[in-house]
N, C-alpha and C. Protein backbone atom coordinates (compact mmCIF):
# COMPACT_ATOMS: atom_id res chain seq x y z
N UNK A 1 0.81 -1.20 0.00
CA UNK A 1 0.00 0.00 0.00
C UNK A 1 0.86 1.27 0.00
N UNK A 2 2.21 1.36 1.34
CA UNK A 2 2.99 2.47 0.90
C UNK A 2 3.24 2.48 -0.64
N UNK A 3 3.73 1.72 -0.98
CA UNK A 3 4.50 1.61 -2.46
C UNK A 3 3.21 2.18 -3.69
N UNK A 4 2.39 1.62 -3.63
CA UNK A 4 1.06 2.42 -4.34
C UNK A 4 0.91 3.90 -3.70
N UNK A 5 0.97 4.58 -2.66
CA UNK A 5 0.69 5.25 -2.65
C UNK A 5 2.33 6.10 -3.16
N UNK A 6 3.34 5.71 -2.90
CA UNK A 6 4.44 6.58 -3.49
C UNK A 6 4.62 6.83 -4.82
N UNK A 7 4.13 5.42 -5.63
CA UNK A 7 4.07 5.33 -6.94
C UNK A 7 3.50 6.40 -7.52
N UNK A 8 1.93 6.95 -6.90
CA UNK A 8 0.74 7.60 -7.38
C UNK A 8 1.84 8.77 -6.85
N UNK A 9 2.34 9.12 -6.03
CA UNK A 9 2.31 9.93 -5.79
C UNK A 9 3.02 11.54 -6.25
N UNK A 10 4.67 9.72 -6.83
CA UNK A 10 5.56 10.67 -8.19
C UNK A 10 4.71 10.94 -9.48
N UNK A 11 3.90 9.90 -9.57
CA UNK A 11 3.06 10.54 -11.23
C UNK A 11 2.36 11.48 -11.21
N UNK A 12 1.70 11.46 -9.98
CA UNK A 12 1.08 13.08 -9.90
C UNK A 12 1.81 14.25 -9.84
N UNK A 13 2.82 14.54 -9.26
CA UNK A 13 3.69 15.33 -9.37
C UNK A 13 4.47 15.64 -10.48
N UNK A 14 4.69 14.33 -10.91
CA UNK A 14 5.62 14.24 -12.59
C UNK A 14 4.66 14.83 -13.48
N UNK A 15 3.46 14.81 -13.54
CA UNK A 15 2.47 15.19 -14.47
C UNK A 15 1.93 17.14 -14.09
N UNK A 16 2.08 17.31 -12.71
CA UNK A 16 1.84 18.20 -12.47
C UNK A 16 2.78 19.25 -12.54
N UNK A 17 3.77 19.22 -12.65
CA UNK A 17 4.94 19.35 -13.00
C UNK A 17 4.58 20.18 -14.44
N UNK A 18 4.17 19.45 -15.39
CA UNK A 18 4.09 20.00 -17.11
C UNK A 18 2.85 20.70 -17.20
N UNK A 19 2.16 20.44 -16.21
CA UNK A 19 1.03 21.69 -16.45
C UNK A 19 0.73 23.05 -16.13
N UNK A 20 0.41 23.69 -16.34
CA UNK A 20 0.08 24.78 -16.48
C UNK A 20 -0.96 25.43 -14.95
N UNK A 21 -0.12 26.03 -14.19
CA UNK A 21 -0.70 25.80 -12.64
C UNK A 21 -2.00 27.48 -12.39
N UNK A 22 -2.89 26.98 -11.98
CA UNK A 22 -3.52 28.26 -11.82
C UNK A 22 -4.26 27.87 -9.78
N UNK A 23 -5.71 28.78 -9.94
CA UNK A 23 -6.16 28.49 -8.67
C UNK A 23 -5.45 28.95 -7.35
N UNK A 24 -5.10 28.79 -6.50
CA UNK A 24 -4.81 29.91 -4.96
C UNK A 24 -3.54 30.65 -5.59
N UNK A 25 -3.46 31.57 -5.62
CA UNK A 25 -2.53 32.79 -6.22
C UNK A 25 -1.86 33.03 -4.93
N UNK A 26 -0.27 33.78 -5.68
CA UNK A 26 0.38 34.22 -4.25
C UNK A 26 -0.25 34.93 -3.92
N UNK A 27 0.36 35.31 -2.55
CA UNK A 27 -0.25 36.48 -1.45
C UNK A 27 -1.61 35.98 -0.80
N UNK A 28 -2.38 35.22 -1.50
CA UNK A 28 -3.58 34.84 -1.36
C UNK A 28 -4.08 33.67 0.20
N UNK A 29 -5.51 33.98 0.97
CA UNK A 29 -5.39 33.18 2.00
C UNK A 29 -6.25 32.27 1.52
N UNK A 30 -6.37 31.31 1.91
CA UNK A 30 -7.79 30.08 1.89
C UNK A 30 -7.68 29.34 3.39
N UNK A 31 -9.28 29.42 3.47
CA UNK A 31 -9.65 28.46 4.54
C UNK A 31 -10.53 26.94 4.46
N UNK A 32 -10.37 26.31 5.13
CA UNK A 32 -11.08 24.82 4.59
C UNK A 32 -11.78 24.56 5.97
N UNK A 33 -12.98 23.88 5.53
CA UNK A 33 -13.95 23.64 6.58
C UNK A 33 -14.23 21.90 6.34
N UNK A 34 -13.83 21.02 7.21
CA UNK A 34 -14.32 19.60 6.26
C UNK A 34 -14.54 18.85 7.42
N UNK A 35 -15.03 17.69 7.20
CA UNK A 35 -15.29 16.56 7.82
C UNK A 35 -15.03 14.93 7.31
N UNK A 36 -13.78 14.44 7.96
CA UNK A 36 -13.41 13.20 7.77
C UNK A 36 -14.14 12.20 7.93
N UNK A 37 -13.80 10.89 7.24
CA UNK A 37 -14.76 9.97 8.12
C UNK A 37 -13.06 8.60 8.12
N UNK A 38 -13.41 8.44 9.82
CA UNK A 38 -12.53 7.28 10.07
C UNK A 38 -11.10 7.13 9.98
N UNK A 39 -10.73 8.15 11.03
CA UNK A 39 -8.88 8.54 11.09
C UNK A 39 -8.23 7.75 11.65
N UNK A 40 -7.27 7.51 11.72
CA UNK A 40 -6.12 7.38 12.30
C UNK A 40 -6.11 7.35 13.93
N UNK A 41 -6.46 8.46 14.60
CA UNK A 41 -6.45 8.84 15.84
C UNK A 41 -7.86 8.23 16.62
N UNK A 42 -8.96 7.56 15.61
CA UNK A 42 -10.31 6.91 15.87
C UNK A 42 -10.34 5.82 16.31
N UNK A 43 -8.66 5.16 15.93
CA UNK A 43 -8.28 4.11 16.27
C UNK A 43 -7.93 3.79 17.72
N UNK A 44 -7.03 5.10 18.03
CA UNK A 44 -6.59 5.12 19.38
C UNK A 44 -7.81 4.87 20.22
N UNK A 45 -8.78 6.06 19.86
CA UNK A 45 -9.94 6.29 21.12
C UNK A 45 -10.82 4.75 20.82
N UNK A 46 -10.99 4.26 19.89
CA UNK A 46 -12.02 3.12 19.89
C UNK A 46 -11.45 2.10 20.86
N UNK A 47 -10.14 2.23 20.63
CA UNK A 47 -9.25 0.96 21.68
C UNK A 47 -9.34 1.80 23.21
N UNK A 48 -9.03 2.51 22.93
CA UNK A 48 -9.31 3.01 24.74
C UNK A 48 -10.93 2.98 25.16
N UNK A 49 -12.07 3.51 24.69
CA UNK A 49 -12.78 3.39 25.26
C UNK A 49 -13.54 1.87 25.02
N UNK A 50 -13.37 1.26 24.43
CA UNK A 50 -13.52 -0.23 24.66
C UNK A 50 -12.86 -1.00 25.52
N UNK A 51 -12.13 -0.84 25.78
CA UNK A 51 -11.30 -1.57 26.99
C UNK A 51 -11.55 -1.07 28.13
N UNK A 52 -11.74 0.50 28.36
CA UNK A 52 -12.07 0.78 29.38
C UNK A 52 -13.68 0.91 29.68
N UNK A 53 -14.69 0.02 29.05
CA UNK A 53 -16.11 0.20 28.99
C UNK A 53 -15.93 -1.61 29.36
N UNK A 54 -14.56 -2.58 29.18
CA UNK A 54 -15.23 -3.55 29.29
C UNK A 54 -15.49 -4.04 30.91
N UNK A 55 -16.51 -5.04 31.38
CA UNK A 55 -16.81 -4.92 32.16
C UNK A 55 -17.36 -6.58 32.78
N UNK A 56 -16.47 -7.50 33.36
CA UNK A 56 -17.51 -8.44 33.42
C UNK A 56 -18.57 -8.91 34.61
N UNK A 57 -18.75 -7.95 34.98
CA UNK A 57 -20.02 -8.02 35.83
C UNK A 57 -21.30 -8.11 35.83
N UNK A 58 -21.53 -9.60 35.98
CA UNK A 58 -22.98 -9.71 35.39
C UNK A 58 -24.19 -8.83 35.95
N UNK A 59 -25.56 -8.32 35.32
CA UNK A 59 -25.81 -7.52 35.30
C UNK A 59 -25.75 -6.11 35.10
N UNK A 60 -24.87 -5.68 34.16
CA UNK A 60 -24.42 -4.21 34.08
C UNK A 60 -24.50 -4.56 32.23
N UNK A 61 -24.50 -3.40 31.73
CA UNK A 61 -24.83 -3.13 30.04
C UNK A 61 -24.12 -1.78 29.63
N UNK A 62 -22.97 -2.69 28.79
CA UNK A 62 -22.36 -1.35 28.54
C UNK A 62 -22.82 -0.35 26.94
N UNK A 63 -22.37 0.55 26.94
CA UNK A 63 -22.85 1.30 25.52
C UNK A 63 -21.41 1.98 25.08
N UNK A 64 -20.75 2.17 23.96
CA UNK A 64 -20.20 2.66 23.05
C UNK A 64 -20.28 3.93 22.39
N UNK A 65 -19.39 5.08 21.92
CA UNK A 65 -19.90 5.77 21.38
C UNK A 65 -18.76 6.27 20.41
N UNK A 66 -18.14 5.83 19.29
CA UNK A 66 -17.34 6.14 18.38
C UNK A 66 -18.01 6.56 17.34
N UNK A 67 -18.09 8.26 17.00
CA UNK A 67 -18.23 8.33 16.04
C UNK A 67 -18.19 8.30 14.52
N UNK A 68 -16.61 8.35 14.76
CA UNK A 68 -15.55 8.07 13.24
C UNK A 68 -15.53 9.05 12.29
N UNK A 69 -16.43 10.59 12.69
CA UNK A 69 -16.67 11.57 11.74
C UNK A 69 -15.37 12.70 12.65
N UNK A 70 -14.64 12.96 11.71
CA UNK A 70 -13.87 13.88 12.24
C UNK A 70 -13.60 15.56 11.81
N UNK A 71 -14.23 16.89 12.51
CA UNK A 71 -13.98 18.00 11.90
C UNK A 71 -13.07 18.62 12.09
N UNK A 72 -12.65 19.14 10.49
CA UNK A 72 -11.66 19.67 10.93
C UNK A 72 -11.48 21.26 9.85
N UNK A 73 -10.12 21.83 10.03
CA UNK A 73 -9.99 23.42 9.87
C UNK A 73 -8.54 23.48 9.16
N UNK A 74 -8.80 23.99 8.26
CA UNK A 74 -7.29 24.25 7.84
C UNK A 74 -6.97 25.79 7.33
N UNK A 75 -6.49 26.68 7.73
CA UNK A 75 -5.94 27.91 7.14
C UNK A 75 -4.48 27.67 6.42
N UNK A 76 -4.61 28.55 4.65
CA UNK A 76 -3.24 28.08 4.10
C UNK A 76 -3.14 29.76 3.55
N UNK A 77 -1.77 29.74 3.39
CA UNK A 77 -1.09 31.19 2.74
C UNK A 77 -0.72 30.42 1.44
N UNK A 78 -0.62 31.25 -0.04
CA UNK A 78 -0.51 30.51 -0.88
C UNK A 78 0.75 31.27 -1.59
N UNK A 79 2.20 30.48 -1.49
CA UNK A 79 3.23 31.15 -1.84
C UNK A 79 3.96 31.51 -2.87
N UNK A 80 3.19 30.42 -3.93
CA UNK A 80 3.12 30.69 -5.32
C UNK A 80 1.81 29.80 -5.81
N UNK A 81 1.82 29.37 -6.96
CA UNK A 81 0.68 29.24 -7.85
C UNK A 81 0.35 27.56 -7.32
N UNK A 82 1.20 27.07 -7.19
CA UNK A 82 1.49 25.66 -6.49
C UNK A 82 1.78 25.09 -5.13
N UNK A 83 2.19 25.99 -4.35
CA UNK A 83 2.71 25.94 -3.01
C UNK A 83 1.63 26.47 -2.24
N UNK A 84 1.49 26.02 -0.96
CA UNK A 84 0.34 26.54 -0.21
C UNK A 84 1.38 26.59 1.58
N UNK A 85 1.43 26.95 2.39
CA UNK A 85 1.51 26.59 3.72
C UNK A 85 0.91 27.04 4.50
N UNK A 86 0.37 26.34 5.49
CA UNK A 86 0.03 26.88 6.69
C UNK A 86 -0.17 25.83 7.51
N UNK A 87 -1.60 25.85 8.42
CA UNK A 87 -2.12 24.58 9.80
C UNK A 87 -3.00 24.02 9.41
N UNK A 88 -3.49 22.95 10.58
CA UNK A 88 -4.49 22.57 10.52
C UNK A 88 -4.86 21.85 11.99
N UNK A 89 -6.24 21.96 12.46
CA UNK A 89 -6.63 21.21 13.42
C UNK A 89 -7.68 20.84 13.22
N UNK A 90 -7.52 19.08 13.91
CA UNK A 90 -8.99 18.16 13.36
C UNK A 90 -8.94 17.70 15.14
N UNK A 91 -10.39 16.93 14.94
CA UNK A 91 -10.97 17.00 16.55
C UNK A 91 -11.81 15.73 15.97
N UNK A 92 -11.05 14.25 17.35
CA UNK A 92 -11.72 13.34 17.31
C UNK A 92 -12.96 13.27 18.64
N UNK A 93 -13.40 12.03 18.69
CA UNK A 93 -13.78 12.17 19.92
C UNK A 93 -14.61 10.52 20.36
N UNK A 94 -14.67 10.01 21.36
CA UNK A 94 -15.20 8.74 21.51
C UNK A 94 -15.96 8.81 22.89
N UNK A 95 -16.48 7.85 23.47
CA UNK A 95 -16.78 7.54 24.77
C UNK A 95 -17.64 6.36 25.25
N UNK A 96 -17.86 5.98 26.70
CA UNK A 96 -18.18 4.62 26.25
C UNK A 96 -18.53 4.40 28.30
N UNK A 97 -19.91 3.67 28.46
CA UNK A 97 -20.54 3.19 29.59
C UNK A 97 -21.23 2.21 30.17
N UNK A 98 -21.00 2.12 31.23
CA UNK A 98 -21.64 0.69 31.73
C UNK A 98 -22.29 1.21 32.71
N UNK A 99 -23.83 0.54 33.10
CA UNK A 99 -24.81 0.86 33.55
C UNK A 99 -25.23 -0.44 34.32
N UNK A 100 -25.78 -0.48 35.59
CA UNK A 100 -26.00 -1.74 36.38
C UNK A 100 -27.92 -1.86 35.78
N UNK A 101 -27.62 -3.10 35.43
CA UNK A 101 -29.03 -3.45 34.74
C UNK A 101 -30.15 -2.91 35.62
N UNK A 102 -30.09 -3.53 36.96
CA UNK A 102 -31.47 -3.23 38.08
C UNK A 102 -31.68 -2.00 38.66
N UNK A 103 -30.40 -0.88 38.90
CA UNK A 103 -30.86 0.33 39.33
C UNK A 103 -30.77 1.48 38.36
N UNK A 104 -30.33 0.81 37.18
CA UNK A 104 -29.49 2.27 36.12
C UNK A 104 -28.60 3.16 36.86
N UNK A 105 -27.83 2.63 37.60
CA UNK A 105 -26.86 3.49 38.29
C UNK A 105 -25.43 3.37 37.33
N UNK A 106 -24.77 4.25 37.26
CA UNK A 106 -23.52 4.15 36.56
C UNK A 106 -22.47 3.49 37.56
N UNK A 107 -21.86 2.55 36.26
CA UNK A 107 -20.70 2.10 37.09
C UNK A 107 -19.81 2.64 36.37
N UNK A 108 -19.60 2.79 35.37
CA UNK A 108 -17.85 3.07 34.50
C UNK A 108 -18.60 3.74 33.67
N UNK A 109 -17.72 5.38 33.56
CA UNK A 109 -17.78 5.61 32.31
C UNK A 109 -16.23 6.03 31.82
N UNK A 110 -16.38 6.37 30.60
CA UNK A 110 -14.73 6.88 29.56
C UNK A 110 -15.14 8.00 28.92
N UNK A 111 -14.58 9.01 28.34
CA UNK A 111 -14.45 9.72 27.37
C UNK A 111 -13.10 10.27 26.88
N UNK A 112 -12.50 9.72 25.60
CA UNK A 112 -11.61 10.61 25.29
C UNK A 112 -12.29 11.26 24.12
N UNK A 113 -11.29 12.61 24.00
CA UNK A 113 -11.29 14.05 23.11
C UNK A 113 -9.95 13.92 22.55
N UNK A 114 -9.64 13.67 21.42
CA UNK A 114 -8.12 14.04 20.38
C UNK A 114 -8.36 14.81 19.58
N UNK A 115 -7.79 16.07 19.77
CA UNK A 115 -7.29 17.06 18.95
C UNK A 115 -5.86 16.78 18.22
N UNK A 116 -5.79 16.95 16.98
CA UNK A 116 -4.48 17.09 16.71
C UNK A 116 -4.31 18.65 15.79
N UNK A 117 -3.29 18.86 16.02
CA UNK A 117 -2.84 20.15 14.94
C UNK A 117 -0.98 19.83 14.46
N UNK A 118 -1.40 20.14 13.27
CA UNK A 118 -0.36 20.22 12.28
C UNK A 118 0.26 21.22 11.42
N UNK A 119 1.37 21.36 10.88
CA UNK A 119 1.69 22.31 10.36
C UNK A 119 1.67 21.68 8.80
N UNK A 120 1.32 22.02 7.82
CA UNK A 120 0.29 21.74 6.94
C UNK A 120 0.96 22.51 5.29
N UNK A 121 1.14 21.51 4.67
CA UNK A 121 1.47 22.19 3.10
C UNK A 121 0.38 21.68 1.83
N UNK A 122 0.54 21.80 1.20
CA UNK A 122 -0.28 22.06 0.06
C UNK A 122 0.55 22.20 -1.27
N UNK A 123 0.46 21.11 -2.13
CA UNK A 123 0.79 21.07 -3.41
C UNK A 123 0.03 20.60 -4.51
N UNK A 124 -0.20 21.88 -5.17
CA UNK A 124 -0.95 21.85 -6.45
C UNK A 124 -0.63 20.89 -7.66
N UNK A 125 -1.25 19.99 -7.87
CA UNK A 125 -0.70 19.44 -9.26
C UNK A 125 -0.86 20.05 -11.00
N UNK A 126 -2.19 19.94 -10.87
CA UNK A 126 -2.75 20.86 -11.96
C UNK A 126 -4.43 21.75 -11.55
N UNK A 127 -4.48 22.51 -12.26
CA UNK A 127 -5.80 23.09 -12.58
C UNK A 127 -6.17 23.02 -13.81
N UNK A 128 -7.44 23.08 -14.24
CA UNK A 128 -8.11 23.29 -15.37
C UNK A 128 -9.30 23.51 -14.74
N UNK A 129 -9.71 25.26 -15.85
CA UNK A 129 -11.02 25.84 -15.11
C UNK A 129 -11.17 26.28 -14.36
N UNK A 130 -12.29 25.60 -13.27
CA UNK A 130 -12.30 25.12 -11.97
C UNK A 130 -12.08 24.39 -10.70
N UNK A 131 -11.48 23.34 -11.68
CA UNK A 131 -10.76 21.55 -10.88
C UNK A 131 -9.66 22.04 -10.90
N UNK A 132 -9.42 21.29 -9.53
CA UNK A 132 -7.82 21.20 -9.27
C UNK A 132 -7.82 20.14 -8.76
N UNK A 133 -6.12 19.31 -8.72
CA UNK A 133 -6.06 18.21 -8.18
C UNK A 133 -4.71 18.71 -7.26
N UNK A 134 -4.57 18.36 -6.32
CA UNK A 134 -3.25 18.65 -5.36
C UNK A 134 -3.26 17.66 -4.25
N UNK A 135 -2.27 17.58 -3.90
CA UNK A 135 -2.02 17.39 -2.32
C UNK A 135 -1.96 17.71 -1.19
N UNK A 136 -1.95 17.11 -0.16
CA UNK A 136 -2.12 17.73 0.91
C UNK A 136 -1.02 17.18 2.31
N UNK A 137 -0.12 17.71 2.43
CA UNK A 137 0.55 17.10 3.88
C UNK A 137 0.95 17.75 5.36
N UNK A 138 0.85 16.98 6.43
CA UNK A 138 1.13 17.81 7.62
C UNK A 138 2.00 17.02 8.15
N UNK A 139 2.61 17.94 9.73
CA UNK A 139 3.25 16.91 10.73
C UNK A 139 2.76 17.73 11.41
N UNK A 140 2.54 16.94 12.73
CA UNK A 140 2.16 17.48 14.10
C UNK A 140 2.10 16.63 15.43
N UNK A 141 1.30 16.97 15.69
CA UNK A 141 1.13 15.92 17.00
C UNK A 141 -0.94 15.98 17.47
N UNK A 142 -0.94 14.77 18.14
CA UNK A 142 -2.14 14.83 18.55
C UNK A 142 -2.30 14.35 20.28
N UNK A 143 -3.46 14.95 20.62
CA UNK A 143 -3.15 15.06 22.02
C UNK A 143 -4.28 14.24 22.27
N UNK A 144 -3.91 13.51 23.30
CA UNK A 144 -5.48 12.43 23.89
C UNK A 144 -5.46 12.72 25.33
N UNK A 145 -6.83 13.24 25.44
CA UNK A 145 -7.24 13.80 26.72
C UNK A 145 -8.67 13.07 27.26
N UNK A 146 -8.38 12.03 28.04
CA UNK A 146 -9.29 10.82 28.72
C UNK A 146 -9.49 11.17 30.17
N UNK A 147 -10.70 10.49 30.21
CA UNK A 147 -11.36 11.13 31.82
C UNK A 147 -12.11 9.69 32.06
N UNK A 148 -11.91 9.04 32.99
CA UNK A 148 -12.65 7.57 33.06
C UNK A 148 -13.10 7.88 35.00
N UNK A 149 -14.52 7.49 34.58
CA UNK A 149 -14.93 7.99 36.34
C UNK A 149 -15.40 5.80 36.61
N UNK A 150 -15.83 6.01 38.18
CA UNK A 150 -16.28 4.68 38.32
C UNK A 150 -16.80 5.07 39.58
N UNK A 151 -17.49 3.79 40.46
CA UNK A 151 -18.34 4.05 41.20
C UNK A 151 -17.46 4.96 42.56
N UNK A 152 -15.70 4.70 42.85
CA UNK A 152 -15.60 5.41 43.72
C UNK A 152 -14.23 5.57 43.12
N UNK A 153 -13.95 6.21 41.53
CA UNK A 153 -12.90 7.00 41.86
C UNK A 153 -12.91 7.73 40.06
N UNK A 154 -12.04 8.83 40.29
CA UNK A 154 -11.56 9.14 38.69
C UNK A 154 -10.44 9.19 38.04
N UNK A 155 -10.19 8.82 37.32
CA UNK A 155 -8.61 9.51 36.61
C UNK A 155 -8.94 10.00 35.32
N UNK A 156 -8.00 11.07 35.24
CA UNK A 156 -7.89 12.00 34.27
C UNK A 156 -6.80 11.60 33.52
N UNK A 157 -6.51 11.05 32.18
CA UNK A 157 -5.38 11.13 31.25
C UNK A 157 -4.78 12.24 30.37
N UNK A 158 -3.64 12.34 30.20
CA UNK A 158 -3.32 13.27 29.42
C UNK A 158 -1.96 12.77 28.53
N UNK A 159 -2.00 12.37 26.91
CA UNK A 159 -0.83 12.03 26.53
C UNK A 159 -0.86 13.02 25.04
N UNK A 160 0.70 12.96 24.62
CA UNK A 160 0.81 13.65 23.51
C UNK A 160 1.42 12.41 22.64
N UNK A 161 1.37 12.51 20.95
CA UNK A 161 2.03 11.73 20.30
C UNK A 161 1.74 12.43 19.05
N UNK A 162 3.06 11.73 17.98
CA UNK A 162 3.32 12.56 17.01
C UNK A 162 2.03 12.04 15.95
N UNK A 163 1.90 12.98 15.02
CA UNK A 163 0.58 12.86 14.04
C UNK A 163 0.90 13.41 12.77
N UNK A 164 0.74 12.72 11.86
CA UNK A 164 0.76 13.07 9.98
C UNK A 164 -0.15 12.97 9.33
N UNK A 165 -0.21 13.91 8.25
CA UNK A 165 -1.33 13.52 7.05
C UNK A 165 -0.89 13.66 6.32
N UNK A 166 -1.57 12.76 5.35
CA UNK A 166 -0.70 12.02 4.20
C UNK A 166 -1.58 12.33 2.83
N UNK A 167 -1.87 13.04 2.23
CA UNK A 167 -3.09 13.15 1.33
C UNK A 167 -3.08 13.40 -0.05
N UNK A 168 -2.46 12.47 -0.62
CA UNK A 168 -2.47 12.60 -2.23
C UNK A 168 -3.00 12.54 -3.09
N UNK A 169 -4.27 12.12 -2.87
CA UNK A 169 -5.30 12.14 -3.72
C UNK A 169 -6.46 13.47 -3.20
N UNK A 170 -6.40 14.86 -4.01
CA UNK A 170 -7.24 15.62 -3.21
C UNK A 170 -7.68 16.78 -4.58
N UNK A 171 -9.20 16.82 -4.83
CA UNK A 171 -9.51 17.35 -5.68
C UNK A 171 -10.45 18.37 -5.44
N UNK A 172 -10.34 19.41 -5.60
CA UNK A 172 -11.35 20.84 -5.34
C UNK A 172 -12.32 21.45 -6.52
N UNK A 173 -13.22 21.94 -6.59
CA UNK A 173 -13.56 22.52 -7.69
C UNK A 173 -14.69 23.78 -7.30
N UNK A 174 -14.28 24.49 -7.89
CA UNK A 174 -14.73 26.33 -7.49
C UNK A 174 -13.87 27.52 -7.67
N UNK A 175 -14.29 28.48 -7.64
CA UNK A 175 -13.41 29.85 -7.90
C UNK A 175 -13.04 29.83 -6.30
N UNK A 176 -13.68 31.06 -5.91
CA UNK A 176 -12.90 31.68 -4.86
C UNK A 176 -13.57 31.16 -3.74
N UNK A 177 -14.80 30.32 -3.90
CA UNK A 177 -16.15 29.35 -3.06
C UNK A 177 -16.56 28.24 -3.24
N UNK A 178 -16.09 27.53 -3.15
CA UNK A 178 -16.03 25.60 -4.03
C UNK A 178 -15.80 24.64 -2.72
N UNK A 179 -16.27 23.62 -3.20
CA UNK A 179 -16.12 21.99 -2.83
C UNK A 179 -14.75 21.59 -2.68
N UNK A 180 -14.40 20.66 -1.88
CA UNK A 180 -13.35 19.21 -1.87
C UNK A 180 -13.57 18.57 -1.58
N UNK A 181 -12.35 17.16 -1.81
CA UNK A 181 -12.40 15.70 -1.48
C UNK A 181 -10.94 15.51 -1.11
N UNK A 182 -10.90 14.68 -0.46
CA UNK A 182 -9.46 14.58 0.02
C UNK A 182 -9.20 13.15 0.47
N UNK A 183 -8.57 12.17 -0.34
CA UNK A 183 -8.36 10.80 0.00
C UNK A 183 -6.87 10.43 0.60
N UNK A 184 -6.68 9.79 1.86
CA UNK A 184 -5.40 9.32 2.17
C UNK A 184 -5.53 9.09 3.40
N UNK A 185 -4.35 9.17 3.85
CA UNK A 185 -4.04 8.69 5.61
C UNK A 185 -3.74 9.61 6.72
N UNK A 186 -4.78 9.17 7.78
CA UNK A 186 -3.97 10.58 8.86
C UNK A 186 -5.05 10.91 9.38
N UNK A 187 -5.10 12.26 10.55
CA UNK A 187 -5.87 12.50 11.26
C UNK A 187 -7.13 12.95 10.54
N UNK A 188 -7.19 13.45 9.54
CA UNK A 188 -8.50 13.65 8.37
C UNK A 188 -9.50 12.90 8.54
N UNK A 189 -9.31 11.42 8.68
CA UNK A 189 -10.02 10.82 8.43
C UNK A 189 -9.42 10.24 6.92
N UNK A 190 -10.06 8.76 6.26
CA UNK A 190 -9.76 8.17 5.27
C UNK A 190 -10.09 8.95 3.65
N UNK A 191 -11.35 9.72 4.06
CA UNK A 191 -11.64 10.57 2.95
C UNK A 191 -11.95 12.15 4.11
N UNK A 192 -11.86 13.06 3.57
CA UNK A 192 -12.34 14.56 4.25
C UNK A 192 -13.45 15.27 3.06
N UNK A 193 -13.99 15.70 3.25
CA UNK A 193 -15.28 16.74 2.08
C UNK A 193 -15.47 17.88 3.26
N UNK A 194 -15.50 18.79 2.47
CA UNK A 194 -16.29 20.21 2.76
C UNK A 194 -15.97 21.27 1.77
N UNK A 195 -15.63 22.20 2.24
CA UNK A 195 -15.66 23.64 1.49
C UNK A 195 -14.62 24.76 1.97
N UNK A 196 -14.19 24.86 0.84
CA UNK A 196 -13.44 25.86 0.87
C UNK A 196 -13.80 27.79 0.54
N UNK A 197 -12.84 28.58 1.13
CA UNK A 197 -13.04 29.93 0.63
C UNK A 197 -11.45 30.41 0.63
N UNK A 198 -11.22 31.12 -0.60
CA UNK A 198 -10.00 31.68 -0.46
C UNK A 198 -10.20 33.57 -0.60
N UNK A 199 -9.43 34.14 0.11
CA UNK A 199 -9.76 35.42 0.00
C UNK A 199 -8.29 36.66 0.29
């Protein structure tokens, strides 16, 4: 799968390369508004709050709550016709409870919250029109912030770890107010859609 995605990743570039680049102009800002589905970091929280929801005490019913939709924000400066830099922060979130069958009293609950933010580039392959096809990459870190209560105690977690997005397959279409899609790996989520504005 790396190797497919490196493969794709020189031809897009090799091709983008000979074309003729238009769409975010220097000097120019754009903002992105989107929503992932099924990241990277969805992984972490599904394993934490499942483990910490499991429970074998008969009589008690636990519940789940992974959403797998992840929003997120990206502001870019655009430094030439092809180059973009700036951030980005996406926001996971999970949680997960067990309930004593006969009184509905809580016994365990979990919630983690992962934010990650990245520092974030942007490479144009081509435009035509209105379509563009580019890429998208970050490094950063993401932070997991867990709170697990029980019948007589709490702990609060707090960890940091490093975080990338990987996004080579990513296609926009609009002037200065348009659509995206964004396929690859990383805190995004597996695909991202929303909307952009550049101004």
């Amino acid at each position: 799968m790396k190797r497919f995605f490196t493969i794709l990743m020189i031809a897009a570039l090799t091709l983008g390369a000979s074309q003729p680049l238009m769409a975010q102009e220097r000097g120019e800002w754009s903002i992105k508004g989107g929503i992932g589905w099924y990241s990277i970091p969805d992984l972490v929280g599904a394993l934490m709050v499942g483990l910490g929801s499991i429970d074998t005490t008969e009589g008690t019913t636990s519940d789940s709550f992974v959403p797998l939709l992840n929003p997120n924000v990206e502001v870019h400066y655009g430094i030439n016709d092809w180059l973009s830099l700036g951030g980005s922060l996406t926001v996971g979130y999970a949680s997960a409870k067990s309930t004593f069958d006969d009184t509905g009293v809580l016994n365990r609950s979990i919630r983690a919250i992962y934010p990650t933010l990245c520092f974030s580039i942007q490479t144009r392959y081509f435009s035509s029109g209105k379509f563009s096809m580019y890429g998208s990459w970050g490094a950063g870190a993401m932070m997991l912030i867990g709170n697990q209560v029980t019948e007589d105690s709490t702990n609060n977690q707090f960890g940091i770890a490093p975080m990338g997005n990987v996004y080579p397959l990513c296609f926009s279409y609009g002037g200065d107010i348009g659509g995206f899609l964004e396929a690859g790996w990383g805190a995004k989520g597996l695909v991202n859609i929303g909307i952009y504005r550049n101004f």
